[in-house]
Tab-separated table of C-alpha atoms in Angstrom:
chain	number	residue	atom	x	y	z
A	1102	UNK	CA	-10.462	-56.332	22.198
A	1103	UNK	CA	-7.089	-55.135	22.322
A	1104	UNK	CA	-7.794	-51.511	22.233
A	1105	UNK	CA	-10.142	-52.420	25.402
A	1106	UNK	CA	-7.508	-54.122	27.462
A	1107	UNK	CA	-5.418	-51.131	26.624
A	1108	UNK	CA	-7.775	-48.302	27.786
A	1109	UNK	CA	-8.396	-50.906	31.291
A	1110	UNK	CA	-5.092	-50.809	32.134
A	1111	UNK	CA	-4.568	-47.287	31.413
A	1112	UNK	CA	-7.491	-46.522	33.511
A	1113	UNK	CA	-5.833	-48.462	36.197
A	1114	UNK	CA	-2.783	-47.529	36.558
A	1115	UNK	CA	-4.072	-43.533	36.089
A	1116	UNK	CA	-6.574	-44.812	39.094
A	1117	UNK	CA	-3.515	-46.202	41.326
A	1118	UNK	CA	-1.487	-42.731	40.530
A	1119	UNK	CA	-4.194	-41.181	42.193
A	1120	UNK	CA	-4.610	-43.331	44.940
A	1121	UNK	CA	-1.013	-43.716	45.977
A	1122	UNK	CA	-0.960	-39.901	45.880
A	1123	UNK	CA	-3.536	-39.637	48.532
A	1124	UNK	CA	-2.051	-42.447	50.780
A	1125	UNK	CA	1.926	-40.991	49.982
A	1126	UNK	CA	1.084	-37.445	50.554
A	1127	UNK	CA	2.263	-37.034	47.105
A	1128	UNK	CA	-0.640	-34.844	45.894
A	1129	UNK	CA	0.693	-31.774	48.247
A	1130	UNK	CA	3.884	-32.531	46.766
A	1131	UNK	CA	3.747	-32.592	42.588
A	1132	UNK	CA	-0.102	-30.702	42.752
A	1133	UNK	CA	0.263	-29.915	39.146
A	1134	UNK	CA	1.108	-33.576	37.916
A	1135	UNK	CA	-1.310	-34.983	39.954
A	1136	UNK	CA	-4.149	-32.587	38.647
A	1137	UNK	CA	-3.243	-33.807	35.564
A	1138	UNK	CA	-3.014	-37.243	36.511
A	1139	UNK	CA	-6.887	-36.768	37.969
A	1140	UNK	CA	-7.719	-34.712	34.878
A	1141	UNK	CA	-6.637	-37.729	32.378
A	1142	UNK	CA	-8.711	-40.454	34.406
A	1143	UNK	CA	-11.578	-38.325	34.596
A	1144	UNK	CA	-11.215	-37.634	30.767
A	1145	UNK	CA	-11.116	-41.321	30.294
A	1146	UNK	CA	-14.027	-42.708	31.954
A	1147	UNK	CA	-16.154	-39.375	30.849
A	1148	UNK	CA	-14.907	-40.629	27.038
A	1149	UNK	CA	-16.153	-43.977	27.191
A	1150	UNK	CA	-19.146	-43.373	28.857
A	1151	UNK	CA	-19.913	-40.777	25.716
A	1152	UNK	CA	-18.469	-43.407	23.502
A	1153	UNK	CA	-20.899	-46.063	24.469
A	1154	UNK	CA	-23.965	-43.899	25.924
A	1155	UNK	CA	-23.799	-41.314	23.206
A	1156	UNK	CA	-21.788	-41.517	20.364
A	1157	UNK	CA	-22.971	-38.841	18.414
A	1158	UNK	CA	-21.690	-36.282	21.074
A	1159	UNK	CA	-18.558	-37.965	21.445
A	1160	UNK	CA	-16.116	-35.719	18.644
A	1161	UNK	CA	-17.118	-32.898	20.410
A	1162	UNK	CA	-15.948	-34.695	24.058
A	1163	UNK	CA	-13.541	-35.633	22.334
A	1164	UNK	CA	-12.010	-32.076	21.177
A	1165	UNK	CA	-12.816	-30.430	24.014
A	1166	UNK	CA	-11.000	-32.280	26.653
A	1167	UNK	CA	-8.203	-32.674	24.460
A	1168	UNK	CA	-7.581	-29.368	24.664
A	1169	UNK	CA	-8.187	-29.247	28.361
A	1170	UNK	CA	-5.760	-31.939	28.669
A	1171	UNK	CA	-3.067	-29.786	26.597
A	1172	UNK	CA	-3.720	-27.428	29.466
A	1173	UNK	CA	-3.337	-29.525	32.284
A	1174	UNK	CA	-0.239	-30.460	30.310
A	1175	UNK	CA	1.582	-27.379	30.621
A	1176	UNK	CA	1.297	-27.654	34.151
A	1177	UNK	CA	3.631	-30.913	34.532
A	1178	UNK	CA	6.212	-28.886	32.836
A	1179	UNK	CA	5.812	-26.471	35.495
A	1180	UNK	CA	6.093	-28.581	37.934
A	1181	UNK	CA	8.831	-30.124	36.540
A	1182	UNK	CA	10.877	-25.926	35.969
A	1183	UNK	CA	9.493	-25.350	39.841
A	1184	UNK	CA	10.551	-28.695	41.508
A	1185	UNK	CA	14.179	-29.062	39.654
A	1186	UNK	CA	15.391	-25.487	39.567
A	1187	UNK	CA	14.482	-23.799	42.657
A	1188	UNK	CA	17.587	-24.972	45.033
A	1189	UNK	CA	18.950	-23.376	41.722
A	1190	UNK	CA	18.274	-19.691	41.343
A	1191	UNK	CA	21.086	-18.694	38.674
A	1192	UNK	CA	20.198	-21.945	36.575
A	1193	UNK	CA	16.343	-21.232	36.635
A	1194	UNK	CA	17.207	-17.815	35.046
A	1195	UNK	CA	18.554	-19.475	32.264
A	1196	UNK	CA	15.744	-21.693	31.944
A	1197	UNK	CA	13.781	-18.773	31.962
A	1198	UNK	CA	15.381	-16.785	29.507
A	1199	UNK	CA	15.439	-20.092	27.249
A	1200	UNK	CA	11.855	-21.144	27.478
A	1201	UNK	CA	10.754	-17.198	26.526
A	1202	UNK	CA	13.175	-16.973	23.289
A	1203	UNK	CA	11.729	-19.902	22.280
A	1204	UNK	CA	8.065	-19.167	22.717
A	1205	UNK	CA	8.583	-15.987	20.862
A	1206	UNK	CA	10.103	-17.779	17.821
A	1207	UNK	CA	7.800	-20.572	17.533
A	1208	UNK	CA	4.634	-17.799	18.461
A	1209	UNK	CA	6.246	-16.232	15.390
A	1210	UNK	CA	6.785	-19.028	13.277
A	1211	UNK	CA	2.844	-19.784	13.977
A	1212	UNK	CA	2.391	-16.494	12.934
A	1213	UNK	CA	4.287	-16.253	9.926
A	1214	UNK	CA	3.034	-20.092	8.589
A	1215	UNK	CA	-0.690	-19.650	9.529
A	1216	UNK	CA	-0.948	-15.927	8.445
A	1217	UNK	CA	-1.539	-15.238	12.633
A	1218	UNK	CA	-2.954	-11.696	11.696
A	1219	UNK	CA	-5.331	-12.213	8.857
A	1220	UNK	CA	-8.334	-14.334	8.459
A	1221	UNK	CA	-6.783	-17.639	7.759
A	1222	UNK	CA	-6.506	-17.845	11.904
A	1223	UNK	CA	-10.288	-19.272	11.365
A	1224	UNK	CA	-9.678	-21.652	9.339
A	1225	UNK	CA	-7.023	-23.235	11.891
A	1226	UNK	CA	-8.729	-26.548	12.931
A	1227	UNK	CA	-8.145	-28.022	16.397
A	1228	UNK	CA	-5.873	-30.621	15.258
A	1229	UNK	CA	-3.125	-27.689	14.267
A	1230	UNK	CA	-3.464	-26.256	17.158
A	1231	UNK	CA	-2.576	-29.781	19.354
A	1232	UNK	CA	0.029	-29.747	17.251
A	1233	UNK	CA	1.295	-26.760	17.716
A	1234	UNK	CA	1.203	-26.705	21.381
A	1235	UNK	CA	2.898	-30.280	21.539
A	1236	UNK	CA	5.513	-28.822	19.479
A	1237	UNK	CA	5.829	-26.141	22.076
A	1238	UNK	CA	5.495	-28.009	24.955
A	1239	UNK	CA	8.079	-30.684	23.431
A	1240	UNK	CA	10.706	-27.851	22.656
A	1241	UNK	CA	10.434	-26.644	26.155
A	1242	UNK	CA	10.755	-29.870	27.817
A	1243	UNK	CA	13.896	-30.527	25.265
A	1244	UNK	CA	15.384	-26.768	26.753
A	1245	UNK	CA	14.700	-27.647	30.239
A	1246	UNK	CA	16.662	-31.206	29.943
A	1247	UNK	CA	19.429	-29.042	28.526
A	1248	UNK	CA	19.704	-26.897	30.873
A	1249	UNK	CA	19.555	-29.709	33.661
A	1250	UNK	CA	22.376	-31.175	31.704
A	1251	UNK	CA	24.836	-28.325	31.628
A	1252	UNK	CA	24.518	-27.293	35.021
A	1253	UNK	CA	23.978	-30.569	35.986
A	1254	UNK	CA	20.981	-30.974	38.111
A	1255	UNK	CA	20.747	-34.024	39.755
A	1256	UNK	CA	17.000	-35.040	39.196
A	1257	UNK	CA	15.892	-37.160	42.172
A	1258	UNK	CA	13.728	-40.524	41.072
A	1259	UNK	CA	10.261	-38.704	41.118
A	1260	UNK	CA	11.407	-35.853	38.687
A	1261	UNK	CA	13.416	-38.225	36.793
A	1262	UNK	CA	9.847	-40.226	36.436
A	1263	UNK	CA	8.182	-37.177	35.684
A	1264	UNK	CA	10.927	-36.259	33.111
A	1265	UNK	CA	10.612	-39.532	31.521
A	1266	UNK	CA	7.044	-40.346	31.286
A	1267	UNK	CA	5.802	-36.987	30.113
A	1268	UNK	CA	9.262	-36.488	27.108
A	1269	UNK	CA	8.371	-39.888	25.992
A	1270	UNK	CA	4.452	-39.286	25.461
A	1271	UNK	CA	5.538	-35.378	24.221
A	1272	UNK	CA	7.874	-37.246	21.821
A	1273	UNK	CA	5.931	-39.743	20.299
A	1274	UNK	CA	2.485	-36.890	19.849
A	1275	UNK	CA	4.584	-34.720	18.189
A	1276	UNK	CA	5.517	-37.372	15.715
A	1277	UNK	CA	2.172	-38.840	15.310
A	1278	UNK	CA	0.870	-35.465	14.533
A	1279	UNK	CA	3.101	-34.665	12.376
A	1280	UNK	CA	3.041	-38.235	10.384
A	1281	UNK	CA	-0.302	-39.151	10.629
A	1282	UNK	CA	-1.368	-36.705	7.734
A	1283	UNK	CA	1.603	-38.241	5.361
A	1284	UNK	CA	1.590	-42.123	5.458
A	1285	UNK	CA	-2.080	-42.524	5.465
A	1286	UNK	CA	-4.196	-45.371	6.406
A	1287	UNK	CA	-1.805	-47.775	6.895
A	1288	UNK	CA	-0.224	-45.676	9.599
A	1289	UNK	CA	-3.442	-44.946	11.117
A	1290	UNK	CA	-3.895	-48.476	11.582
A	1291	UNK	CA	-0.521	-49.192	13.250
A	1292	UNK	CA	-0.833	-46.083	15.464
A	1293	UNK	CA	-3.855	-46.936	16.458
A	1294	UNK	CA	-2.637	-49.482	19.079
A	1295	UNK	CA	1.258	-47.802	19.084
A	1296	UNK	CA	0.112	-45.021	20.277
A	1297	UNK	CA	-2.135	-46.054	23.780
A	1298	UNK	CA	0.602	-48.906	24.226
A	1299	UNK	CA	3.032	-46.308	24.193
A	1300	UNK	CA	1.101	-44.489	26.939
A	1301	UNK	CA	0.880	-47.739	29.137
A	1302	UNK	CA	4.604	-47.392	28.573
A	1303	UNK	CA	4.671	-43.341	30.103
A	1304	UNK	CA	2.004	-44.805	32.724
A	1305	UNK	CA	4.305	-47.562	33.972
A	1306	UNK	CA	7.115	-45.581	34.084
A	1307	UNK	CA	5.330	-42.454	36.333
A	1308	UNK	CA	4.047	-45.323	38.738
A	1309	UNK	CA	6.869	-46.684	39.507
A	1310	UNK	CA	9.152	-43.261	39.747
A	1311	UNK	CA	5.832	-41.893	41.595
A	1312	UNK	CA	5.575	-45.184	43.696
A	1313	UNK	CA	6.987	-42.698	46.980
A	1314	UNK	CA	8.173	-39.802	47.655
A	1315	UNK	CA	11.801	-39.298	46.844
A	1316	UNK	CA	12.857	-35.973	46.626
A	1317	UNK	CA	16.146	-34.279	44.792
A	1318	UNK	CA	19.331	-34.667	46.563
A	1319	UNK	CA	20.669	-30.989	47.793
A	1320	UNK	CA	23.287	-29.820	45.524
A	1321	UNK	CA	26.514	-31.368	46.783
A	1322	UNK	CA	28.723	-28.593	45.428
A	1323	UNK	CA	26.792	-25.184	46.834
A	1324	UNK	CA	29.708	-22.072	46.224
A	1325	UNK	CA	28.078	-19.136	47.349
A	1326	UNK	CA	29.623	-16.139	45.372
A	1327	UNK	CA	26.795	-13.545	46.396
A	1328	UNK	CA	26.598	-11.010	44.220
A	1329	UNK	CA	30.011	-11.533	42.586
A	1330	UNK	CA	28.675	-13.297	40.088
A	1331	UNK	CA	30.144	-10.599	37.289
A	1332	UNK	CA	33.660	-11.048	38.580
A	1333	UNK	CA	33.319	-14.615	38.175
A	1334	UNK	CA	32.327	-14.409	34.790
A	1335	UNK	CA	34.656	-12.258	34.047
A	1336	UNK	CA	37.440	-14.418	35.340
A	1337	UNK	CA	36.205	-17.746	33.704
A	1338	UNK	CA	36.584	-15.416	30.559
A	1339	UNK	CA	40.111	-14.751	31.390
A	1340	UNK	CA	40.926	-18.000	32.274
A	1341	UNK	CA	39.726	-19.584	28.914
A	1342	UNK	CA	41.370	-16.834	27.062
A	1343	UNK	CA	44.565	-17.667	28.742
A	1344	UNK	CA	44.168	-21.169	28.266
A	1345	UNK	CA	43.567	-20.945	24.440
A	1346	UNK	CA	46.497	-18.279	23.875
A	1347	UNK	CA	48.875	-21.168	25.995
A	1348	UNK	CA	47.359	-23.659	23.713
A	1349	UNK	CA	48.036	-21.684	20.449
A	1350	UNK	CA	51.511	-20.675	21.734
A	1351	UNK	CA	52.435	-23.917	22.320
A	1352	UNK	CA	51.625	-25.080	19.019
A	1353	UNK	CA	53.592	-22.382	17.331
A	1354	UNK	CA	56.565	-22.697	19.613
B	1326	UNK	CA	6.770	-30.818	3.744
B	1327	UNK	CA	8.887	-28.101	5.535
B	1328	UNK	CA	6.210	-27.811	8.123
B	1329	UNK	CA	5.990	-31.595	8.846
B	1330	UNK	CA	9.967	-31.457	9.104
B	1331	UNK	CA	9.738	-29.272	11.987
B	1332	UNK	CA	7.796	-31.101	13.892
B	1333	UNK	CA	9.705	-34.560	13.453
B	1334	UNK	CA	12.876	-32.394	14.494
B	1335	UNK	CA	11.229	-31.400	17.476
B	1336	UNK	CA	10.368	-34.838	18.349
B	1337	UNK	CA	13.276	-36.486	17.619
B	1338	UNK	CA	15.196	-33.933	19.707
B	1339	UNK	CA	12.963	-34.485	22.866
B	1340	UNK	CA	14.070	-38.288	22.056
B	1341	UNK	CA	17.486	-37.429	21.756
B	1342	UNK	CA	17.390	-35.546	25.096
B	1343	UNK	CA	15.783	-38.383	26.653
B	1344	UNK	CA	18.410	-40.965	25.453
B	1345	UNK	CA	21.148	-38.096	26.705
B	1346	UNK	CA	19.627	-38.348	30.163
B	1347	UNK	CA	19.402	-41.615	30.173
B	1348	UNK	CA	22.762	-42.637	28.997
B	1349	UNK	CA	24.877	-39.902	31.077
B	1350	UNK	CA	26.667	-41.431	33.572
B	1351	UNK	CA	28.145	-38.038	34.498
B	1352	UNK	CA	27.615	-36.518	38.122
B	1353	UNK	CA	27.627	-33.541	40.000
B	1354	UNK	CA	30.986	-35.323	41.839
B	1355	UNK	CA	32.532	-33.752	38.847
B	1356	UNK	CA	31.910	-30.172	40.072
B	1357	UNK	CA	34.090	-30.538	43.025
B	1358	UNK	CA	37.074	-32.511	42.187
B	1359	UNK	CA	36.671	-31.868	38.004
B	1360	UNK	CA	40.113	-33.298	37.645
B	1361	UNK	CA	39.795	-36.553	39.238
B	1362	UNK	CA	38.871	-38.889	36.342
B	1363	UNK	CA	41.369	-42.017	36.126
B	1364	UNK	CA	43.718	-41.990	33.137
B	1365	UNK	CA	43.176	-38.186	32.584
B	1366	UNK	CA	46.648	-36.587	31.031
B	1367	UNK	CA	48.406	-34.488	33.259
B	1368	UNK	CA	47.051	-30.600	32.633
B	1369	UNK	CA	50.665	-29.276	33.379
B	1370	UNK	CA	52.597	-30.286	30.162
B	1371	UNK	CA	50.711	-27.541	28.717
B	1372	UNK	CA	52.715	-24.913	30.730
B	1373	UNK	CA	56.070	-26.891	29.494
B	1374	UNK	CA	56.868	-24.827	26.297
B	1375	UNK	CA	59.606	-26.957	25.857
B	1376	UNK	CA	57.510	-29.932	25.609
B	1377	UNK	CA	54.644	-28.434	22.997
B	1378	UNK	CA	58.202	-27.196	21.146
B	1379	UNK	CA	59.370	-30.307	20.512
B	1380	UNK	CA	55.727	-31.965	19.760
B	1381	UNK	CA	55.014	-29.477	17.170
B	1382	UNK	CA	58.353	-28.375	15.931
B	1383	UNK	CA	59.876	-29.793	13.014
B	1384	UNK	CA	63.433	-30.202	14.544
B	1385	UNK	CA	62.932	-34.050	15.643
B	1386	UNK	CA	61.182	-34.760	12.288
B	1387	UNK	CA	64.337	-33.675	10.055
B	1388	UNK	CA	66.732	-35.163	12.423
B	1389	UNK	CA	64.776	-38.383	11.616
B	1390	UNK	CA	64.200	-38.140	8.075
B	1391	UNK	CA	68.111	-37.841	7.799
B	1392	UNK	CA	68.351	-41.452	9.011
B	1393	UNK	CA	66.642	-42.704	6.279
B	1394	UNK	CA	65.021	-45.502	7.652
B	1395	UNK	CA	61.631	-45.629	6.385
B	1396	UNK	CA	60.215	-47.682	9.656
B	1397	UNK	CA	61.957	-44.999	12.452
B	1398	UNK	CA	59.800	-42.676	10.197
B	1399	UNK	CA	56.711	-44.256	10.722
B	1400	UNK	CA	56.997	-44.972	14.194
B	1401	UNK	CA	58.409	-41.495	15.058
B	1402	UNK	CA	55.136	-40.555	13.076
B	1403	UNK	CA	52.779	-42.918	14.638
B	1404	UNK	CA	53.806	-41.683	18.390
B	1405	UNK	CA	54.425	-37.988	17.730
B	1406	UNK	CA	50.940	-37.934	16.741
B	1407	UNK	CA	49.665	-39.948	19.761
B	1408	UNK	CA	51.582	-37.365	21.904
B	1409	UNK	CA	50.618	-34.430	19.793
B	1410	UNK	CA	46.275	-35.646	20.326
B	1411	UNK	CA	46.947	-36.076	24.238
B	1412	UNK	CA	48.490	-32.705	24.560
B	1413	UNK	CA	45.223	-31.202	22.884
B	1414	UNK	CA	42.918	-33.545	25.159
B	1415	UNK	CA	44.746	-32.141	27.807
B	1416	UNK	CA	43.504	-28.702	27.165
B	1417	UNK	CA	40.394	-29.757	26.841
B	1418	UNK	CA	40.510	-31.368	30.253
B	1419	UNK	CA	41.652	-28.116	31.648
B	1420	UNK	CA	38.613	-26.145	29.908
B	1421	UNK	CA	36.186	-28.908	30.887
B	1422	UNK	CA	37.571	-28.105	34.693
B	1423	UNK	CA	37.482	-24.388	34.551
B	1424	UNK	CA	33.968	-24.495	32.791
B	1425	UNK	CA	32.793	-26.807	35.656
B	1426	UNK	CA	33.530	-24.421	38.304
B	1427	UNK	CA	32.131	-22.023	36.629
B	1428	UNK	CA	29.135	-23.722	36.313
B	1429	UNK	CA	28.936	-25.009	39.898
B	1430	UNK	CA	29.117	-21.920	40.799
B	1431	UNK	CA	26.828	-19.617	38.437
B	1432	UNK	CA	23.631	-22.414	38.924
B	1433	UNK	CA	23.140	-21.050	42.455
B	1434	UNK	CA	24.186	-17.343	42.173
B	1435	UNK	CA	20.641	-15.360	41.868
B	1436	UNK	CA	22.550	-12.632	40.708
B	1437	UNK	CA	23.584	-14.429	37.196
B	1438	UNK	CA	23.525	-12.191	33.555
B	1439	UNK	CA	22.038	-14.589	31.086
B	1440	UNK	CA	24.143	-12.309	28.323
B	1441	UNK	CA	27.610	-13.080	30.428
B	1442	UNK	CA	26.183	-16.857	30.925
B	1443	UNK	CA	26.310	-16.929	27.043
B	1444	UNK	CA	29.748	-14.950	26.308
B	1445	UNK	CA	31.057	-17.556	28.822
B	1446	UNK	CA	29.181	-20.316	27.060
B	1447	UNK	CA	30.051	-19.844	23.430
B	1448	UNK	CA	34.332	-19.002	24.520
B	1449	UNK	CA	34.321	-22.287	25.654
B	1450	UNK	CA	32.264	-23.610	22.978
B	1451	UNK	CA	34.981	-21.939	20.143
B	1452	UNK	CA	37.833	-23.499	22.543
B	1453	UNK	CA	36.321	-26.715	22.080
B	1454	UNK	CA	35.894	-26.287	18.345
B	1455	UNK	CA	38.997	-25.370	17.479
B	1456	UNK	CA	40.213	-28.289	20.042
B	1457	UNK	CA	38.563	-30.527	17.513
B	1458	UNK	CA	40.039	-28.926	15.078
B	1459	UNK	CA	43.367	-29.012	15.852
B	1460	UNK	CA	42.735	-33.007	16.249
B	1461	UNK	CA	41.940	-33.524	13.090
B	1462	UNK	CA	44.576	-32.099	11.504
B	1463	UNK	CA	46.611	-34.202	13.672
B	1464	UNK	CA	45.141	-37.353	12.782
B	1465	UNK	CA	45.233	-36.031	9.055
B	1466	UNK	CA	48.004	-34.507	8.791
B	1467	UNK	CA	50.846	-34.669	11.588
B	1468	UNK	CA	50.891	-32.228	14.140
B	1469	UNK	CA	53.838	-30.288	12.674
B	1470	UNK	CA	50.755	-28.944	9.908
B	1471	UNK	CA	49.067	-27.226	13.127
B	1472	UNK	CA	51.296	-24.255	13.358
B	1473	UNK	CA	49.567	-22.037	10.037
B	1474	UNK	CA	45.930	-23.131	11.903
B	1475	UNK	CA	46.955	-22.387	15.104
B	1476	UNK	CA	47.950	-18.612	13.755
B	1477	UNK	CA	44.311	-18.928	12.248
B	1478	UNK	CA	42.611	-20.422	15.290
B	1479	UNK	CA	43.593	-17.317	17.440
B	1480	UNK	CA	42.548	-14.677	14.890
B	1481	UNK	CA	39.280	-16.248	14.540
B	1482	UNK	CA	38.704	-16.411	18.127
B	1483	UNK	CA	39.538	-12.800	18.569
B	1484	UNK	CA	37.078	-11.579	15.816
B	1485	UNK	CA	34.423	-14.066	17.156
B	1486	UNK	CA	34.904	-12.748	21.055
B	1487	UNK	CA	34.205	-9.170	19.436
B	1488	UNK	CA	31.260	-10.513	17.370
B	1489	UNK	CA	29.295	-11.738	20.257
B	1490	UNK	CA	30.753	-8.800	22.731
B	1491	UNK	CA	27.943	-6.693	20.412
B	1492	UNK	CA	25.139	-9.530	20.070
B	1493	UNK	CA	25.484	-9.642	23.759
B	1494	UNK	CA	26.887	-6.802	25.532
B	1495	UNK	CA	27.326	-6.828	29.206
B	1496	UNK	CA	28.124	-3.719	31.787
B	1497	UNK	CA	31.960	-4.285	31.674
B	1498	UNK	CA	33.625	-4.845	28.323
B	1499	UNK	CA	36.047	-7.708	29.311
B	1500	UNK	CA	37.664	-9.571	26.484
B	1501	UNK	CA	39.098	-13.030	27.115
């Protein structure tokens, strides 16, 4: 009964994302979210039609548009990297560089803990590979925040929303997956309603960031240094090694 | 096990980034006028050798020990030390200001070197450390103990400049 009221609401407020992104104009805006957003309520009411129609289908529905949805996934990060870095170019190289060292590591972790060129790669089931992409998608969500941080980019309240709702379901997936195999049955149990209350949770929060459209604010400090941005590396260099030799000079005075 | 420990680490740091984002109260404001927080020491006592001389040297302490008053010593102790940990905050203020500006700057520059980003990154990040560094001593010990790890501190930094000038060279070998 629970579990039911759960999946209604979800399926409502997914339903009233989509609407309010027709109405808003918000669709044209965030297309990747919003895809996603469409995706996930189409994934829903396909999944309980198969759950109640045809059961014996319904692991394979299951699977399949799980993996779609990890997809569709990737694209909210996009969206996120595209929206809150481009009035940013030297910060979204960063980002970039970043988000590729990572991939490489973790594609070579995968590689190194599921034998990636030998025939254990069958034997990966599709749970692992959730998991794995998660774990990617999570890591790269936790680089982008940093880099937000240090150069601080002032998210506006949709990309804040966005931010929000997708780190907190990335968060708690990860987890799951990676629990879920350990603490047994008793765990299962408890995550069982955890885990869709938790997305009611990501759900609420997207509405009401996505409620209208509320762009970022233009970065208030804009210094244009062209192409000097060598010399002004260079210089911050300088000035930090000036800085520590006053620092260490005064101590030994 | 080790696998599973991953993936909670990964988790918990998306959580942790979350909370971060969350909980900073920090703004861009800070770009333009880095500086301007109330109650922020004055940056300039660092230029007063005079000042850092007295704070560090051990001239003051032996006058005071001659007195023999066991309370003077403690309360000469007590606000040496005070002095001594907002003269190092101070520095950091400065750094915090001079990294801001930097950053402010670099975000929007197209023409940014992610190696230089990172030279410039981890200088500030040893300044920091050893700013830590020199705190605790102070809390530990007195500032007057700084002088041998400040003598460390800068021949550290030196071999650590030339340590990631090779993990990450750039065009123009500058050293800071």
């Amino acid at each position: 009964m629970l579990s039911q009221a759960i999946w209604i609401a979800a399926v409502a407020l997914e339903a009233l994302l989509v609407i309010r992104s027709v109405s808003r104009g918000l669709g044209w805006r965030y297309p990747y979210f919003y895809s996603y957003i469409g995706f996930v309520l189409a994934q829903d009411v396909l999944r309980m039609f198969v759950y109640t129609k045809h059961p014996m289908i319904y692991p394979q529905v299951y699977w399949s548009t799980q993996f779609l949805g990890l997809l569709f996934g990737c694209g909210v990060l996009w969206e996120i990297y595209r929206c809150a870095l481009s009035p940013f170019p030297g910060a979204r190289r960063i980002a970039r560089n970043v988000l590729g060292i990572l991939v490489i590591v973790l594609l070579m972790k995968a590689a190194l803990s599921h034998g990636f060129w030998t025939a254990n790669r069958a034997i990966l089931t599709t749970l692992d590979i959730e998991r794995d992409l998660r774990l990617v998608q999570a890591m790269s969500l936790a680089a982008l925040i940093s880099v937000f941080a240090f150069y601080r980019v002032s998210l506006g309240r949709n990309l804040r929303a966005l931010v929000f709702g997708y780190g907190i379901f990335l968060a708690t997936s990860v987890i799951n997956l990676a629990v879920r195999g350990q603490l047994g049955e008793r765990f299962e149990l408890t995550w069982e309603w955890l885990q869709p209350s938790l997305y009611i949770v990501v759900l609420a929060v997207w509405s009401s960031g996505m409620w209208r459209y509320s762009p970022m604010e233009p970065p208030k400090v804009a210094w244009s240094i062209g192409e000097d941005y060598e010399r002004l590396a260079r210089s911050t260099r300088i000035r930090l090694g000036e800085l520590r030799s006053r620092v260490n000079k005064g101590i030994r005075a | 096990m080790s696998g599973i420990a991953l993936y909670l680490a990964g988790g918990l740091l998306l959580a942790s980034c979350l909370l971060r984002i969350l909980f900073d109260r920090r703004t861009e404001g800070e770009f333009s006028d880095p500086l301007g927080g109330a109650g922020q020491p004055s940056v300039g006592t660092l230029s007063d050798t005079q000042l850092s001389a007295q704070l560090f040297g051990s001239e003051d302490w032996r006058y005071v020990a001659s007195l023999g008053s066991k309370a003077i010593e403690l309360e000469f102790l007590r606000m040496r030390k005070n002095l001594a940990l907002a003269w190092v905050h101070a520095a950091r203020v400065e750094a915090a200001a001079l990294i801001g500006a930097h950053r402010a700057a670099a975000r929007t520059s197209a023409h940014l070197n992610f190696f230089a980003e990172v030279r410039v990154t981890v200088a500030y990040a040893s300044f920091l450390f050893f700013c830590v560094l020199f705190s605790l001593v102070i809390r530990i010990r007195g500032p007057v103990a700084l002088q041998s790890l400040a003598r460390l501190a800068d021949s550290q930094s030196e071999r650590l400049y030339e340590i990631v000038g090779q993990i990450f060279p750039v065009a123009e070998n500058f050293r800071g």
